[in-house]
Amino acid sequence: MDVDHYSVLGLPSGEEGASLTPKEITKAYREKARDLHPDKRKDDPNAHENFIKLKSSYEILIDEKARKLFDDLLRVKRDQQRRFAQQDSKRRKMMSDLEDRERASFAPDPSVKAKAEEERIARKLKEEIARIRAMHSNKGASTGTGPGLNKETVSKEGNNGAGGGVGLNKEKILKVSWEKIGEDYTAQKLRELFSRFGEVEDIVIKSSKKKGSALVVMATKEAAIAATGSVSGSLSNPLLVVPLKPAVVSDFPAPQKAEETDLSSNLVGAGYQAFEDAVFQKLTKAAEKQQK
């Protein structure tokens, strides 16, 4: 393949790149993402495309199986380049004559074998890339589109948490709903709308015949607050955006619990609360596993 995913993230390639830890790869991705984010490069027509390429390279390197195949492909290419660099014109002529004799004797051709190995690994890597993209695409099932839960999406509970457990910061999560009329909203479409107000860490979608709903996890509480009053979607199919847990403002009294219950019930129907609780439990368990 022509793309060196390590170089895209600004990391060393080759054997040094293969020894990098997932934490180092994630750190490099976040630094590059902040620098290449389209909001910071509004005058660059290729900003969105470059950001998508960066995200694609990160998803390949953070996936253990896909990264191993990519490292194997780089290793095969390095071995080929090393062999050619060590061969002068006479040696190449001798090797060519030897390979001709071997082919005449039905012996396996090393270059053909190496080429076949390179194609096999490249094919497997292509399959793994397709698997990763399919895993993040929205086809009517609940799908996460971000690089996954990380330490920034996890916060320690205060005195009201038993035993000081680990849970998600609900003030960074938004509840989004819309009617199933006209153009539907996919996870990618929601990401484009909300990323204008900050980094989107995760999106979980639930669809029914009449209504669509989603939980959008922003990277910061400030981004969630900014998106709450600004994202409306298309005029033909507007979005209803409310916070999962409104941010506490000292100048105003907290809303009554009964009003929150009514808002949740009217958001996407009677079944949404059960869906919200189930999704939130899954997100919390994923956060706990990453903390371990």
XYZ file of C-alpha atoms in Angstrom:
292
model
C 0.000 0.000 0.000
C 1.153 3.575 -0.669
C 0.013 5.116 2.639
C 2.298 4.871 5.666
C -0.206 5.222 8.497
C 2.580 5.898 11.012
C 3.798 8.876 8.964
C 0.238 10.232 8.706
C 0.177 10.469 12.524
C 3.693 11.959 12.577
C 5.190 8.787 14.062
C 8.344 6.874 13.083
C 7.732 3.924 10.816
C 9.473 0.587 10.482
C 10.689 -1.379 13.487
C 10.542 1.707 15.721
C 6.899 2.285 14.791
C 6.008 -1.360 15.432
C 7.264 -1.011 19.031
C 5.011 1.971 19.844
C 2.326 1.436 22.493
C -1.385 2.163 21.867
C -1.139 5.013 24.382
C 1.651 6.669 22.359
C -0.337 6.249 19.143
C -3.459 7.780 20.727
C -1.428 10.716 22.074
C 0.033 11.415 18.617
C -3.443 11.178 17.041
C -4.938 13.718 19.431
C -2.104 16.183 18.817
C -2.510 15.828 15.056
C -6.314 16.003 15.304
C -6.131 19.315 17.157
C -3.791 20.696 14.500
C -5.667 19.372 11.435
C -9.232 19.908 12.649
C -11.292 21.639 9.907
C -12.404 24.344 12.353
C -8.767 25.506 12.586
C -8.172 25.316 8.835
C -11.236 27.011 7.375
C -9.225 28.380 4.432
C -7.882 24.935 3.469
C -10.226 23.186 0.977
C -8.560 19.846 1.773
C -8.909 20.188 5.548
C -11.864 17.806 5.859
C -10.262 15.189 3.609
C -6.961 15.351 5.531
C -8.793 14.996 8.833
C -10.659 11.912 7.541
C -7.345 10.361 6.402
C -5.857 11.015 9.837
C -8.803 9.334 11.556
C -8.637 6.348 9.174
C -4.918 5.816 9.861
C -5.538 6.024 13.606
C -8.322 3.426 13.450
C -5.999 1.007 11.620
C -3.086 1.455 14.032
C -5.260 1.240 17.164
C -6.820 -2.046 15.987
C -4.451 -4.837 17.066
C -5.150 -7.215 14.175
C -5.080 -4.559 11.427
C -1.891 -3.019 12.831
C -0.078 -6.389 12.865
C -0.956 -6.958 9.205
C 0.226 -3.457 8.313
C 3.524 -3.992 10.197
C 4.005 -7.299 8.336
C 3.430 -5.542 5.022
C 6.014 -2.876 5.871
C 8.465 -5.590 6.938
C 8.116 -7.453 3.618
C 8.697 -4.228 1.693
C 11.749 -3.349 3.812
C 13.218 -6.805 3.212
C 12.765 -6.409 -0.537
C 14.370 -2.962 -0.551
C 17.254 -4.232 1.566
C 17.931 -7.097 -0.827
C 17.884 -4.838 -3.881
C 20.149 -2.270 -2.188
C 22.760 -4.927 -1.435
C 22.896 -6.226 -4.964
C 25.208 -4.562 -7.486
C 24.878 -5.091 -11.211
C 26.981 -8.285 -11.293
C 25.179 -9.776 -8.347
C 21.828 -8.988 -9.905
C 22.933 -10.678 -13.140
C 24.062 -13.739 -11.196
C 20.823 -13.814 -9.242
C 18.824 -13.473 -12.454
C 20.689 -16.426 -14.057
C 20.216 -18.481 -10.923
C 16.503 -17.684 -10.768
C 16.143 -18.652 -14.449
C 17.759 -22.023 -13.745
C 15.559 -22.513 -10.701
C 12.439 -21.728 -12.684
C 13.590 -24.139 -15.369
C 13.888 -26.800 -12.665
C 10.399 -25.996 -11.344
C 11.901 -24.509 -8.210
C 9.896 -21.743 -6.483
C 10.895 -18.241 -7.493
C 11.846 -16.175 -4.369
C 10.695 -12.883 -5.919
C 7.370 -14.397 -6.986
C 6.943 -15.905 -3.543
C 7.735 -12.556 -1.887
C 5.317 -10.776 -4.224
C 2.593 -13.305 -3.434
C 3.234 -12.849 0.288
C 3.014 -9.066 -0.087
C -0.283 -9.366 -2.002
C -1.684 -11.776 0.593
C -0.875 -9.446 3.482
C -2.168 -6.417 1.554
C -5.413 -8.284 0.838
C -5.828 -9.225 4.503
C -5.107 -5.638 5.539
C -7.739 -4.388 3.075
C -10.247 -6.797 4.595
C -9.425 -5.568 8.099
C -9.836 -1.932 7.006
C -13.243 -2.809 5.529
C -14.153 -4.541 8.792
C -13.217 -1.471 10.830
C -15.227 0.839 8.552
C -18.226 -1.493 8.638
C -18.019 -1.605 12.424
C -18.245 2.200 12.566
C -20.936 2.608 9.901
C -24.606 3.056 10.752
C -26.909 0.413 9.278
C -29.875 0.699 11.569
C -28.062 -0.733 14.605
C -26.465 1.007 17.547
C -23.024 2.057 16.440
C -20.151 4.015 18.011
C -18.248 6.272 15.616
C -15.541 7.747 17.776
C -12.175 6.232 18.590
C -13.813 4.823 21.725
C -14.145 5.766 25.326
C -10.975 7.085 26.879
C -9.897 8.595 30.128
C -11.278 11.980 29.159
C -14.798 10.572 28.997
C -14.476 9.050 32.447
C -14.729 10.993 35.709
C -14.490 9.996 39.353
C -17.779 10.175 41.251
C -17.936 12.569 44.150
C -19.320 12.040 47.637
C -22.667 10.908 46.247
C -21.062 7.822 44.611
C -20.833 4.686 46.714
C -17.228 3.581 47.134
C -15.874 6.239 44.753
C -16.673 4.223 41.593
C -16.021 5.272 38.013
C -18.774 6.652 35.739
C -19.377 8.826 32.717
C -19.698 12.579 33.025
C -23.356 12.976 32.104
C -22.955 16.714 31.513
C -21.003 15.874 28.332
C -23.789 13.673 26.890
C -26.608 15.028 24.724
C -29.939 13.384 23.900
C -30.942 13.911 20.271
C -34.242 12.940 18.615
C -35.952 13.461 15.264
C -38.956 12.315 13.269
C -38.538 9.701 10.514
C -39.561 12.096 7.738
C -37.492 13.112 4.744
C -33.743 12.570 5.018
C -32.709 10.386 7.964
C -29.718 11.150 10.191
C -26.759 8.761 10.218
C -23.968 8.645 12.773
C -21.617 10.358 10.301
C -24.142 13.132 9.622
C -24.610 13.756 13.354
C -20.839 13.816 13.851
C -20.472 16.502 11.157
C -23.177 18.646 12.793
C -21.877 18.394 16.357
C -18.131 18.496 15.632
C -18.454 22.205 14.796
C -18.755 22.823 18.527
C -15.951 20.532 19.692
C -14.612 17.012 19.466
C -17.241 14.239 19.399
C -16.056 11.172 21.282
C -18.915 8.761 20.621
C -22.376 8.482 19.041
C -24.938 5.762 19.767
C -28.042 5.608 17.546
C -31.391 3.897 18.054
C -33.890 3.815 15.199
C -37.573 2.915 15.033
C -40.149 3.191 12.259
C -41.447 6.596 13.338
C -38.663 8.197 15.382
C -34.892 8.287 15.546
C -32.811 9.015 18.626
C -29.174 9.110 19.654
C -26.800 9.791 22.519
C -23.920 12.108 21.538
C -20.854 12.128 23.822
C -18.907 15.397 23.514
C -15.289 15.702 24.637
C -16.009 18.551 27.075
C -18.933 19.919 29.054
C -18.465 23.304 27.354
C -18.848 21.731 23.904
C -22.061 20.011 25.015
C -23.482 23.303 26.306
C -22.563 25.102 23.068
C -24.148 22.416 20.894
C -27.358 22.246 22.941
C -28.687 25.575 21.776
C -27.084 25.615 18.340
C -27.589 22.276 16.528
C -30.971 22.136 14.786
C -30.351 19.902 11.760
C -32.146 20.465 8.468
C -35.304 22.552 8.129
C -37.216 19.615 6.655
C -36.331 17.351 9.584
C -35.205 19.365 12.651
C -33.356 17.889 15.604
C -34.378 18.119 19.255
C -31.215 18.389 21.369
C -31.280 18.342 25.183
C -28.562 17.518 27.732
C -28.651 14.146 29.476
C -27.857 16.057 32.680
C -28.125 19.857 32.508
C -25.024 21.686 33.739
C -25.409 23.183 37.208
C -25.709 26.968 37.113
C -25.512 28.683 40.510
C -27.513 31.771 39.424
C -30.632 29.773 38.597
C -32.554 27.113 40.529
C -32.215 23.527 39.359
C -35.169 22.238 37.266
C -37.663 20.047 39.070
C -37.254 16.299 38.673
C -40.816 15.918 37.420
C -40.079 18.290 34.522
C -36.983 16.260 33.553
C -39.061 13.091 33.566
C -41.673 14.661 31.304
C -38.975 15.941 28.930
C -37.374 12.483 28.687
C -40.744 10.844 28.113
C -41.698 13.300 25.377
C -38.283 13.147 23.743
C -38.636 9.965 21.690
C -41.546 8.075 23.249
C -42.089 5.829 26.254
C -39.363 3.340 25.252
C -36.513 5.851 25.194
C -35.784 5.848 28.927
C -35.136 2.098 28.936
C -32.901 2.483 25.876
C -31.040 5.381 27.499
C -30.422 3.406 30.691
C -29.203 0.342 28.776
C -26.841 2.369 26.582
C -25.506 4.323 29.534
C -24.760 1.073 31.394
C -22.832 -0.247 28.372
C -20.825 2.987 28.085
C -20.026 2.893 31.808
C -18.856 -0.733 31.630
C -16.620 0.104 28.649
C -15.140 3.023 30.608
C -14.475 0.775 33.623
C -12.682 -1.791 31.437
C -10.415 0.900 29.984
C -9.599 2.160 33.491
C -8.365 -1.365 34.364
